[in-house]
PDB file of C-alpha atoms in Angstrom:
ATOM      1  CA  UNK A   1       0.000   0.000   0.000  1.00 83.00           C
ATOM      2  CA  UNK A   2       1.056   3.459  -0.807  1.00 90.00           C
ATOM      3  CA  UNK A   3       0.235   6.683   1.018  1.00 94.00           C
ATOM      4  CA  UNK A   4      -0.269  10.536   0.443  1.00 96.00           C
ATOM      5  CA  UNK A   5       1.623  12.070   2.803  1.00 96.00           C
ATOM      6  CA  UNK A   6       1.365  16.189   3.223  1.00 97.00           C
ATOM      7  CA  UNK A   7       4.812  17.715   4.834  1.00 97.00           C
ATOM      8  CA  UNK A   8       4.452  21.584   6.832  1.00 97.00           C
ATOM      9  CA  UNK A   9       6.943  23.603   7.222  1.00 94.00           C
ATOM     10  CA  UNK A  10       8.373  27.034   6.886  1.00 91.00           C
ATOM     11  CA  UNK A  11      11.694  26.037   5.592  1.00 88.00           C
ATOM     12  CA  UNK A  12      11.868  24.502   2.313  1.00 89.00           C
ATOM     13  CA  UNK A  13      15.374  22.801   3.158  1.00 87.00           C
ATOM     14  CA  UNK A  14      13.191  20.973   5.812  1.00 89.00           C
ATOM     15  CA  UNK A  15      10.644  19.821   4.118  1.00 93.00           C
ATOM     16  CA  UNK A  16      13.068  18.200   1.450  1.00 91.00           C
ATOM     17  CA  UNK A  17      15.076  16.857   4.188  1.00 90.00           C
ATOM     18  CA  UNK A  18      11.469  15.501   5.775  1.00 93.00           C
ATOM     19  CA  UNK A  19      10.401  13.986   2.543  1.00 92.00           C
ATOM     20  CA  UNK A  20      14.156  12.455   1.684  1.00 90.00           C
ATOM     21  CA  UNK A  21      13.944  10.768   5.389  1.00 92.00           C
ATOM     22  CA  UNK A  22      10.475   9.462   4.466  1.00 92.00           C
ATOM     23  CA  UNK A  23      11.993   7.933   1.000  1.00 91.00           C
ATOM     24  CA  UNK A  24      14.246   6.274   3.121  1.00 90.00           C
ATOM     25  CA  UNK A  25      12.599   4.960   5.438  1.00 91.00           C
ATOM     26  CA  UNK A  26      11.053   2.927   2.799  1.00 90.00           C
ATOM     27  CA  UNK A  27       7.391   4.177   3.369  1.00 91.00           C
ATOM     28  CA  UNK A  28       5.447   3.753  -0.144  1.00 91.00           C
ATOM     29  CA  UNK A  29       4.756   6.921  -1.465  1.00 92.00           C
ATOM     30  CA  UNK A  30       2.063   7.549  -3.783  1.00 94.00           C
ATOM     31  CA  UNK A  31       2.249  11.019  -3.119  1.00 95.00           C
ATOM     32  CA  UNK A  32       4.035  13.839  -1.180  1.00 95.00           C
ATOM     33  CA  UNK A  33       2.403  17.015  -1.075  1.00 97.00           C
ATOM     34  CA  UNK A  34       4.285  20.115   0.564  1.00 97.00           C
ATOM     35  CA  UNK A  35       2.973  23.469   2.679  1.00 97.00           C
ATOM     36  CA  UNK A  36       5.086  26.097   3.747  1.00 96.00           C
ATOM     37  CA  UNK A  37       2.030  27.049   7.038  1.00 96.00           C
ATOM     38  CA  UNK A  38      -0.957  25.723   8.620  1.00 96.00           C
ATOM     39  CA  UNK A  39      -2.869  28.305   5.985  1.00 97.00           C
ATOM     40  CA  UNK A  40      -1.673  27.049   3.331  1.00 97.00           C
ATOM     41  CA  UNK A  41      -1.708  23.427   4.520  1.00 97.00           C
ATOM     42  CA  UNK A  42      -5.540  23.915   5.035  1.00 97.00           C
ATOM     43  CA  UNK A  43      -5.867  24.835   1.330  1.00 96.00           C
ATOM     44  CA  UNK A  44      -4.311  21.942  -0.255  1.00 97.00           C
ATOM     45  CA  UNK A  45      -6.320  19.685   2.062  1.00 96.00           C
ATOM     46  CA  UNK A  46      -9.204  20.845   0.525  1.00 94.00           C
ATOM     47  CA  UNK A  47      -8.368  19.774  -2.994  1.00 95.00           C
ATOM     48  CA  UNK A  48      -5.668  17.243  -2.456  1.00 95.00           C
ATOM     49  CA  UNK A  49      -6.930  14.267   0.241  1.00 95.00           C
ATOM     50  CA  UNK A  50      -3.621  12.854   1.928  1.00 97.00           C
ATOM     51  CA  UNK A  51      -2.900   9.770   4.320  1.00 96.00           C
ATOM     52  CA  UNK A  52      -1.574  11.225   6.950  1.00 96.00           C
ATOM     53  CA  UNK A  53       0.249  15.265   7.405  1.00 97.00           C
ATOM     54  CA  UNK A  54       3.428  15.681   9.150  1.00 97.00           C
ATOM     55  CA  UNK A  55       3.641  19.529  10.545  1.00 97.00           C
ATOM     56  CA  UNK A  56       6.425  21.426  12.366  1.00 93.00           C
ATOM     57  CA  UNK A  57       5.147  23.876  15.349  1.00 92.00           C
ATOM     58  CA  UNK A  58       7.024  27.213  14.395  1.00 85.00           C
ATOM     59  CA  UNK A  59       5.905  28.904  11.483  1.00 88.00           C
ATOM     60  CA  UNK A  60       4.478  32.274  10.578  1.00 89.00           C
ATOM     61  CA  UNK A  61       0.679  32.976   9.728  1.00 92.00           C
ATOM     62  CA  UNK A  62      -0.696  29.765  10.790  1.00 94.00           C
ATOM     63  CA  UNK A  63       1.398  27.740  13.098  1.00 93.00           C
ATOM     64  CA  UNK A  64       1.579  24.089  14.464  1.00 94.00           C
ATOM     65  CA  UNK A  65      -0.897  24.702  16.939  1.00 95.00           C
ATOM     66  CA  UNK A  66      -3.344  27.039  15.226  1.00 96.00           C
ATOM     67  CA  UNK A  67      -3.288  24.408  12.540  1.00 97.00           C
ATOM     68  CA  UNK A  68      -4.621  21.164  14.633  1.00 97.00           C
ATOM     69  CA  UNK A  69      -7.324  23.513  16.275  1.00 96.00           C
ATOM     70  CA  UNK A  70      -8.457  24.230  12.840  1.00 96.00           C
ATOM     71  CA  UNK A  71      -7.885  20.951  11.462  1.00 96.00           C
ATOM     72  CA  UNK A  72      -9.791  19.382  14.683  1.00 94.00           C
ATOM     73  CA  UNK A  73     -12.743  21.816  14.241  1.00 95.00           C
ATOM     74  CA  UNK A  74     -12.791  20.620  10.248  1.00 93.00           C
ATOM     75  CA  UNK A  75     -15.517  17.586  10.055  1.00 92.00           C
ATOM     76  CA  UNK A  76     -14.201  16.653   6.767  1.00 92.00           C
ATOM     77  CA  UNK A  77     -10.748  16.929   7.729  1.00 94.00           C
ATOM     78  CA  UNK A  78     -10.448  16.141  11.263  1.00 94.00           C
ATOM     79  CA  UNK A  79     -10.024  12.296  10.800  1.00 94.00           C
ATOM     80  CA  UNK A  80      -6.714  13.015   9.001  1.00 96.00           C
ATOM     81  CA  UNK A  81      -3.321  11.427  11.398  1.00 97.00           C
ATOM     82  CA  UNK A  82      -1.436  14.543  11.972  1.00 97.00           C
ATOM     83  CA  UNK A  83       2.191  13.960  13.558  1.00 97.00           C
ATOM     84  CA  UNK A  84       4.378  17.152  15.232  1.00 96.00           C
ATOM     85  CA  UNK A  85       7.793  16.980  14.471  1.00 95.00           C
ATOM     86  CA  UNK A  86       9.535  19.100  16.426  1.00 91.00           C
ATOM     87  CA  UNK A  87      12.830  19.650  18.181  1.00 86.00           C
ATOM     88  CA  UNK A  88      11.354  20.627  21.537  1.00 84.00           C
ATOM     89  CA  UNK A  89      11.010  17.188  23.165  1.00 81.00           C
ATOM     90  CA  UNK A  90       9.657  18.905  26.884  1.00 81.00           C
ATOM     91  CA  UNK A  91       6.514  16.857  28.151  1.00 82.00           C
ATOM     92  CA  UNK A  92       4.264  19.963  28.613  1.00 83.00           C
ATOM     93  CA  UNK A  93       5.024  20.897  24.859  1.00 86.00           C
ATOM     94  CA  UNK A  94       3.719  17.253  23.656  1.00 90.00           C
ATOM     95  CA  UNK A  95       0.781  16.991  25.725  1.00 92.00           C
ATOM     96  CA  UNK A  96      -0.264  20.171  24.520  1.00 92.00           C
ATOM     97  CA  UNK A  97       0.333  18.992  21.020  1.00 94.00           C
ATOM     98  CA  UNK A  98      -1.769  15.526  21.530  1.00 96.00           C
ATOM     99  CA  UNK A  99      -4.310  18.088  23.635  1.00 96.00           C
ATOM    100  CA  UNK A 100      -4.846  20.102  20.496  1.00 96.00           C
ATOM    101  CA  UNK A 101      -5.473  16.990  18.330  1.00 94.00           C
ATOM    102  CA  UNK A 102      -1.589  15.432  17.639  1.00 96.00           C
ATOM    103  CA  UNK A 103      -1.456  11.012  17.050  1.00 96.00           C
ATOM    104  CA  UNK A 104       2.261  11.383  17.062  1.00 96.00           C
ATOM    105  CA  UNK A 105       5.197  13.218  17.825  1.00 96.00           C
ATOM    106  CA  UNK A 106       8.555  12.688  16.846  1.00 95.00           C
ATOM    107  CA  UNK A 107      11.287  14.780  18.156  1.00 91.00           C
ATOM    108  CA  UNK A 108      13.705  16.034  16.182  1.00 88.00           C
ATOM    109  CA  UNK A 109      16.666  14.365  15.449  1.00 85.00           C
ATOM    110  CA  UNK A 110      15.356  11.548  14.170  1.00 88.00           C
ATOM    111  CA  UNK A 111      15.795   8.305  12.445  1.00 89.00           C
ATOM    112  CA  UNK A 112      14.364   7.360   9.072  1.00 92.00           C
ATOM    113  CA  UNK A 113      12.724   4.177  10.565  1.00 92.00           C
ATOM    114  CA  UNK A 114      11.398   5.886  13.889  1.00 93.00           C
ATOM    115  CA  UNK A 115       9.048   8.147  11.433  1.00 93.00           C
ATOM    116  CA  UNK A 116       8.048   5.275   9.224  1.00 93.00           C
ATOM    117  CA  UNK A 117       6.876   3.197  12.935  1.00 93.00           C
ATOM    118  CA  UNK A 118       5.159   6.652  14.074  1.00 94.00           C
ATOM    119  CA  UNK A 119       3.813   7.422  10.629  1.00 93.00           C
ATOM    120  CA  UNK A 120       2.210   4.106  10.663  1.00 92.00           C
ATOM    121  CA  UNK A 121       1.036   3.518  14.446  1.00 94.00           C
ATOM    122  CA  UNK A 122      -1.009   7.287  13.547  1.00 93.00           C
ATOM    123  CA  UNK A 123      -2.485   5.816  10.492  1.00 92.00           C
ATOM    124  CA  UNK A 124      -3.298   2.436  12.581  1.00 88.00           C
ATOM    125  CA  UNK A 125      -1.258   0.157   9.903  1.00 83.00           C
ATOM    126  CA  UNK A 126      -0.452  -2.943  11.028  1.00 73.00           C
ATOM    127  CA  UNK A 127       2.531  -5.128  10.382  1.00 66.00           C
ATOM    128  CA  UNK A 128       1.645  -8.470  11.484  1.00 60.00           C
TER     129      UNK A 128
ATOM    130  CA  UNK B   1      20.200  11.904  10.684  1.00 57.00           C
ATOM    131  CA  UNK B   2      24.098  13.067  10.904  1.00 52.00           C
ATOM    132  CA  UNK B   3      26.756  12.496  13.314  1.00 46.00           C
ATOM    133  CA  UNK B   4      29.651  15.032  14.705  1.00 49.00           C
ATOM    134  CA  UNK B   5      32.299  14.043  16.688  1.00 47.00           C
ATOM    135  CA  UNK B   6      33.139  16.282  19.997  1.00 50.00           C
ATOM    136  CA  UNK B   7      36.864  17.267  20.519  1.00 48.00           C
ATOM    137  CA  UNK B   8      38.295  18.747  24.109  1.00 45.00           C
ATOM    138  CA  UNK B   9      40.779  20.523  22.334  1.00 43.00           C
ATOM    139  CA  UNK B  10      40.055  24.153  20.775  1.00 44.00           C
ATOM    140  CA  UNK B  11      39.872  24.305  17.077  1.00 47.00           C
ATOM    141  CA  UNK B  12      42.555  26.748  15.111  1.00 48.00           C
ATOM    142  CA  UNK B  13      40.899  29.831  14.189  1.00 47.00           C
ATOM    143  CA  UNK B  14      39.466  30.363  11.576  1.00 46.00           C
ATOM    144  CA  UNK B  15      40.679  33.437   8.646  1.00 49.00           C
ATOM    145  CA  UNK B  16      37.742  35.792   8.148  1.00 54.00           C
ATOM    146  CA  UNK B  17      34.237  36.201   9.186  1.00 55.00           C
ATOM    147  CA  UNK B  18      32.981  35.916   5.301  1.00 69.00           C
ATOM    148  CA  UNK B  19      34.006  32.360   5.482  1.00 86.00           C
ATOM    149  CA  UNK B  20      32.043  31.686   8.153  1.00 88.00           C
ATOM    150  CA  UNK B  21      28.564  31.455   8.728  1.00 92.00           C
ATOM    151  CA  UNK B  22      26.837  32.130  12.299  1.00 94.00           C
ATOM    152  CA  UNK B  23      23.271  31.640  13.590  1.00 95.00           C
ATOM    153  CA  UNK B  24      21.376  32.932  17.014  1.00 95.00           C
ATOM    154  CA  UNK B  25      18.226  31.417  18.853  1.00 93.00           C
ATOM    155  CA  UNK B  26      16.865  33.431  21.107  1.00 94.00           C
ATOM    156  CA  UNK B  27      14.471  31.209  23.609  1.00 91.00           C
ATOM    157  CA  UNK B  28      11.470  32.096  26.436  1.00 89.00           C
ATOM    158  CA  UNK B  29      10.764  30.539  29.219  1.00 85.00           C
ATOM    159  CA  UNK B  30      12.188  29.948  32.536  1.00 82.00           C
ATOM    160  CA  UNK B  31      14.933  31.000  32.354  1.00 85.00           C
ATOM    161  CA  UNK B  32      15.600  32.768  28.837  1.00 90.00           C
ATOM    162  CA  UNK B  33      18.242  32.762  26.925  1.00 93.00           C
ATOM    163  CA  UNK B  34      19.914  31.870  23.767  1.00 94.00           C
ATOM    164  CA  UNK B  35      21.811  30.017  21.634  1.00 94.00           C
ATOM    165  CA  UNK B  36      24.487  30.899  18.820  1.00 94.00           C
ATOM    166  CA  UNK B  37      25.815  28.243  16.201  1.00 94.00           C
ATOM    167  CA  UNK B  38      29.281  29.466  14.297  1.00 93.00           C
ATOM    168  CA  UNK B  39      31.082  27.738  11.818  1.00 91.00           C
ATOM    169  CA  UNK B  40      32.338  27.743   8.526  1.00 90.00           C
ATOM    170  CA  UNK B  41      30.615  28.150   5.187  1.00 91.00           C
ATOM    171  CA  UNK B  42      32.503  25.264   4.114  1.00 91.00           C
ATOM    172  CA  UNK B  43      31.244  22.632   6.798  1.00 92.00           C
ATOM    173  CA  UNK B  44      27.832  23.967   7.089  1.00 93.00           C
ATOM    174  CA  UNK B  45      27.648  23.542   2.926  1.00 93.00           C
ATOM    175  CA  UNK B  46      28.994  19.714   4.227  1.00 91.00           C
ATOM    176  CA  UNK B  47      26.237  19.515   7.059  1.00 91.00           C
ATOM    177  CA  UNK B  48      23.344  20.556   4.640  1.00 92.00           C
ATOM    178  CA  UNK B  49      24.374  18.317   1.942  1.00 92.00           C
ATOM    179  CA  UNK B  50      24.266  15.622   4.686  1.00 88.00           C
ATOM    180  CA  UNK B  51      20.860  16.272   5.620  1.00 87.00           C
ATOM    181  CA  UNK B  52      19.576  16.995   2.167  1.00 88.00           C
ATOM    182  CA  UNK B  53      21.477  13.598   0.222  1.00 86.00           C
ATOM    183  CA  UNK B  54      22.455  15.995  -2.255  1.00 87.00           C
ATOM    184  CA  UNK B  55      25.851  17.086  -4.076  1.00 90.00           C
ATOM    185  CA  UNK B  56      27.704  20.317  -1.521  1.00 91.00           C
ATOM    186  CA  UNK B  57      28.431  21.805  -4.713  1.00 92.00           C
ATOM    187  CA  UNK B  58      24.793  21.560  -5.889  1.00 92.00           C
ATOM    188  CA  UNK B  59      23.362  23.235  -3.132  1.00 93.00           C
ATOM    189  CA  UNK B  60      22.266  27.550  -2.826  1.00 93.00           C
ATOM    190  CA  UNK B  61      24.049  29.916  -0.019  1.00 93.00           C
ATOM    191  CA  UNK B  62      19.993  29.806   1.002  1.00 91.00           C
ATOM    192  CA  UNK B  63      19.948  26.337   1.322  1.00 92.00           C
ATOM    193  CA  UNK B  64      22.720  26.318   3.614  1.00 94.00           C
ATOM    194  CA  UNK B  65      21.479  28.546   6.041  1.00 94.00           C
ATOM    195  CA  UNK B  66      18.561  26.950   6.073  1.00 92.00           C
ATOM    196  CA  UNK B  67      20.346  23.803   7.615  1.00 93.00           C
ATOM    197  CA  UNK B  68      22.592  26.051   9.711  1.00 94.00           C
ATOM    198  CA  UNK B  69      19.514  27.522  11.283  1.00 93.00           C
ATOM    199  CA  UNK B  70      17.879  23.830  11.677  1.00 91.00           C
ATOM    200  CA  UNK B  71      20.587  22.406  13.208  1.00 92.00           C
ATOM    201  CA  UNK B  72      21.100  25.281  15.801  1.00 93.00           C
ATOM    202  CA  UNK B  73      16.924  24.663  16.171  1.00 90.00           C
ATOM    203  CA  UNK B  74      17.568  20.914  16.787  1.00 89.00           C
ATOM    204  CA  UNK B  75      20.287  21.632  19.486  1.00 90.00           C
ATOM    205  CA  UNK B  76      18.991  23.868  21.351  1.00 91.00           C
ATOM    206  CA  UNK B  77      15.607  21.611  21.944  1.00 86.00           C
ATOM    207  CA  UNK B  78      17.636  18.977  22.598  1.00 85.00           C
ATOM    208  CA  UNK B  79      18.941  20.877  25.189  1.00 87.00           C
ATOM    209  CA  UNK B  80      16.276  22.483  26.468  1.00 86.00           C
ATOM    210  CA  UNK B  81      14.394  19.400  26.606  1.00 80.00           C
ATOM    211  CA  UNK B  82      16.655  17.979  29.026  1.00 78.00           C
ATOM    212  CA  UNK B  83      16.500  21.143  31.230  1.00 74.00           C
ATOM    213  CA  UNK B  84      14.456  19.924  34.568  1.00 58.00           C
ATOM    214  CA  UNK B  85      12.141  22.988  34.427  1.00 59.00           C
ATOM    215  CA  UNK B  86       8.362  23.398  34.617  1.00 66.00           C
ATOM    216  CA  UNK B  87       8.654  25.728  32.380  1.00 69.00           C
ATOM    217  CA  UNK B  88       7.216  25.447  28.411  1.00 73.00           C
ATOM    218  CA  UNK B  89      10.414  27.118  26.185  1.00 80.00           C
ATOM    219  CA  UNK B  90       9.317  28.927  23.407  1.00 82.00           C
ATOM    220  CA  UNK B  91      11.988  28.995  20.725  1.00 85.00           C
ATOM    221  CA  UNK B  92      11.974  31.823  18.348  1.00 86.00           C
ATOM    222  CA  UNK B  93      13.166  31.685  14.479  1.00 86.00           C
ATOM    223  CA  UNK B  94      16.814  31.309  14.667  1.00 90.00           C
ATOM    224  CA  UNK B  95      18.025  34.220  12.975  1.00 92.00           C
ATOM    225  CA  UNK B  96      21.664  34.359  10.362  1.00 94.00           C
ATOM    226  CA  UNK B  97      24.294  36.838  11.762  1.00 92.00           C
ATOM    227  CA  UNK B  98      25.980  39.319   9.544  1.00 86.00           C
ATOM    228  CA  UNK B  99      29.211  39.052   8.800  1.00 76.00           C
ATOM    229  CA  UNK B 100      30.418  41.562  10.346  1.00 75.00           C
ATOM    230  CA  UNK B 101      28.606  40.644  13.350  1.00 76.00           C
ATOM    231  CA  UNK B 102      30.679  40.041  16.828  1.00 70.00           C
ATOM    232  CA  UNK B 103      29.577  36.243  16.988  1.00 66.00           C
ATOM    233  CA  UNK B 104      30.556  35.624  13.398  1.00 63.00           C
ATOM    234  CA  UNK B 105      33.749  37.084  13.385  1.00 57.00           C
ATOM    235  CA  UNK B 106      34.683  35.184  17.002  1.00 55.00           C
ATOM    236  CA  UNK B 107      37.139  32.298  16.508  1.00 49.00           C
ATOM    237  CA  UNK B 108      36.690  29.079  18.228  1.00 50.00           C
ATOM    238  CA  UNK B 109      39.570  29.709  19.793  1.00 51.00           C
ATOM    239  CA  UNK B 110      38.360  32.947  21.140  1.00 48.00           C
ATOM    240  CA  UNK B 111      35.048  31.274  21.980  1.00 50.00           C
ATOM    241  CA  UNK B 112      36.586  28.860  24.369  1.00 51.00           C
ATOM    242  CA  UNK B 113      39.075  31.282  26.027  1.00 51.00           C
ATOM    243  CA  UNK B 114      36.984  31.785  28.971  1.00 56.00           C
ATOM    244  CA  UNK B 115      35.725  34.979  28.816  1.00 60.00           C
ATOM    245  CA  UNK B 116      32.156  33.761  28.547  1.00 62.00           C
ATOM    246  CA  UNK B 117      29.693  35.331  31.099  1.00 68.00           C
ATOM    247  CA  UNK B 118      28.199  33.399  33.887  1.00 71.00           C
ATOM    248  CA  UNK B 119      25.622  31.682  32.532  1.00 77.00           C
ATOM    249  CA  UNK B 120      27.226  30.500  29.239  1.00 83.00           C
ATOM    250  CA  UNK B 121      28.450  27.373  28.122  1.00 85.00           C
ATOM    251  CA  UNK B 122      30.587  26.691  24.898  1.00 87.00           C
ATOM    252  CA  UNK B 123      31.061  23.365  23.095  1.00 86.00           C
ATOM    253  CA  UNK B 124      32.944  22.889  20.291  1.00 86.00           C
ATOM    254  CA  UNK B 125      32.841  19.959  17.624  1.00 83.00           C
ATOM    255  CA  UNK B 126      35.176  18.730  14.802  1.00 80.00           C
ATOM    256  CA  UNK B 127      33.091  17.740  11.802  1.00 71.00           C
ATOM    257  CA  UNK B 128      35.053  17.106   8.639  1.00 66.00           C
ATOM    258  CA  UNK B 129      37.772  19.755   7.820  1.00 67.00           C
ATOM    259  CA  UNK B 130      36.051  22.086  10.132  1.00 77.00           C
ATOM    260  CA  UNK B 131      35.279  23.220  13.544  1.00 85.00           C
ATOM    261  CA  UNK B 132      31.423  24.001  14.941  1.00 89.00           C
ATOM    262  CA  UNK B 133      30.988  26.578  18.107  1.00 91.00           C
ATOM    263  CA  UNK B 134      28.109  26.238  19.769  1.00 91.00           C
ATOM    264  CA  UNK B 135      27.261  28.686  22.853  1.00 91.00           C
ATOM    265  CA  UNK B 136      24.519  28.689  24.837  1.00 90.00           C
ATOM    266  CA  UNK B 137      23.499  31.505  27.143  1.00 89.00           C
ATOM    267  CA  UNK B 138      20.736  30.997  29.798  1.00 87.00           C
ATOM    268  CA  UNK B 139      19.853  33.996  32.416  1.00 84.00           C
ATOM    269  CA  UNK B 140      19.444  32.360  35.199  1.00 77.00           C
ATOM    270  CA  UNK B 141      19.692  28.932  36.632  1.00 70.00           C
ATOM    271  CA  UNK B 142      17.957  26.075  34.955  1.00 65.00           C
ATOM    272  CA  UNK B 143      16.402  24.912  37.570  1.00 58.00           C
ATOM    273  CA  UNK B 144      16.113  25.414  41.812  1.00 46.00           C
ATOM    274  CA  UNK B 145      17.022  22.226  44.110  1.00 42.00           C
ATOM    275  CA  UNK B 146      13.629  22.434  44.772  1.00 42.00           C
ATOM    276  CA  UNK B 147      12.597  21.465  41.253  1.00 47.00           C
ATOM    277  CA  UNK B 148      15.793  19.041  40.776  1.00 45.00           C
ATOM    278  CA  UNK B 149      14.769  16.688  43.787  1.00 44.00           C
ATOM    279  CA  UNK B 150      10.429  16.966  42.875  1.00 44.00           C
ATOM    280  CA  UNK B 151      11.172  14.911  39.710  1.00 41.00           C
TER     281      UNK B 151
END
């Protein structure tokens, strides 16, 4: 199986460095979609349906959080796995996240396989 | 995603401050602070084309600082992360020095001569034919004995 995977960040470096660690950690990729804010992430959802969105937390207009209150407010859209990755690790931070509507968060650095096993646990794939 | 190796020693100094590239993070919480990421062009170009699987040659000025910036974003929540505070950290955009900035111009060397305010701690790291800096500035201490001994 393949998924549609949509990437948010601010930094375009990031998001190719996101999208090369998904390619290897060998997820199937039908499709990767990329969004530069929550604003702009909400757009494309509306034309474009994905698998499964992996946001960061800082970024201008509509940030990480701003973006899962929307997204968890959206009836079409608020099914959707969203996972945070971020580099602040700090327990108040995450529970926040998961508060506001988060399946996963992966803290930043990471390893190519730890995002496939989070990617997957969100979007309740099994390996068995 | 990319591996550095610490050294004890201080790294030679480096020419001028157009070869090198340096990066600030200024933080909230309790306490505040910040954190500054120096090194040169040369390995940063090295550290992005890590992260990005591409060709150093290949890759913009932009693109660089782009990683620069991530990588000083990535330390200092590692850091901060292990910092036994209540306290949520807010980190702000980390921000590229200019050149002729103090902090861009400072040598590793310099860095680790021990003129660093209270407060301040300075690592260094050898990562292919160059040295990283990285100093991190908190105002105040991380955490009260209080705190340490509730968790």
């Amino acid at each position: 199986m393949s998924y549609r995977v949509l990437i948010v960040d601010d930094s375009p470096a990031m998001r190719a460095f996101v999208r090369r660690v998904l390619q290897l950690s060998g997820i199937e990729l039908a499709e990767c979609f990329e969004a530069s804010n929550g604003e702009e992430a909400l757009s494309l959802l509306r034309t474009q349906p994905v698998d499964a969105i992996l946001t960061d937390i800082n970024m201008p207009v509509v940030d990480g959080e701003e973006f899962l209150l929307r997204l968890s407010r959206d009836e079409l859209l608020s099914s959707i796995p969203v996972t945070v990755i971020s580099t602040d690790a700090t327990k108040n931070r995450m529970a926040r996240m998961f508060s506001l509507g988060a399946r996963g968060y992966i803290a930043k650095p990471f390893r190519p396989e730890e995002l496939r096993e989070e990617l997957e646990r969100t979007m309740g794939v099994s390996n068995d | 995603m990319f591996f550095i190796n610490a050294v004890e020693e201080p790294l030679e100094a480096p020419e001028s401050s157009c070869s090198h590239i340096a990066v600030k993070l200024a933080f909230e919480g309790d306490p505040p602070g910040s954190l500054t990421l120096r090194t040169t062009r040369a390995v940063g170009r090295s550290i992005a084309a890590d992260f990005l699987g591409d060709d150093a040659a290949a890759l913009s000025e932009r693109q660089v600082e782009e990683i620069v910036c991530e990588l000083a974003n990535m330390i200092c929540g590692a850091v901060l992360s292990r910092v036994e505070s209540r306290a949520v950290f807010r980190l702000g955009s980390p921000q590229v020095l200019p050149a002729d900035d103090p902090a861009t111009a400072l040598s590793g060397r310099a860095a680790d001569a021990g003129t660093a305010p209270a407060g301040t701690t300075v690592r260094l790291a050898e990562f292919g034919g160059g040295g990283l800096t990285v100093t991190m500035h908190m105002e105040g201490p991380a955490c009260t004995v209080v705190e340490k001994f509730a968790f």
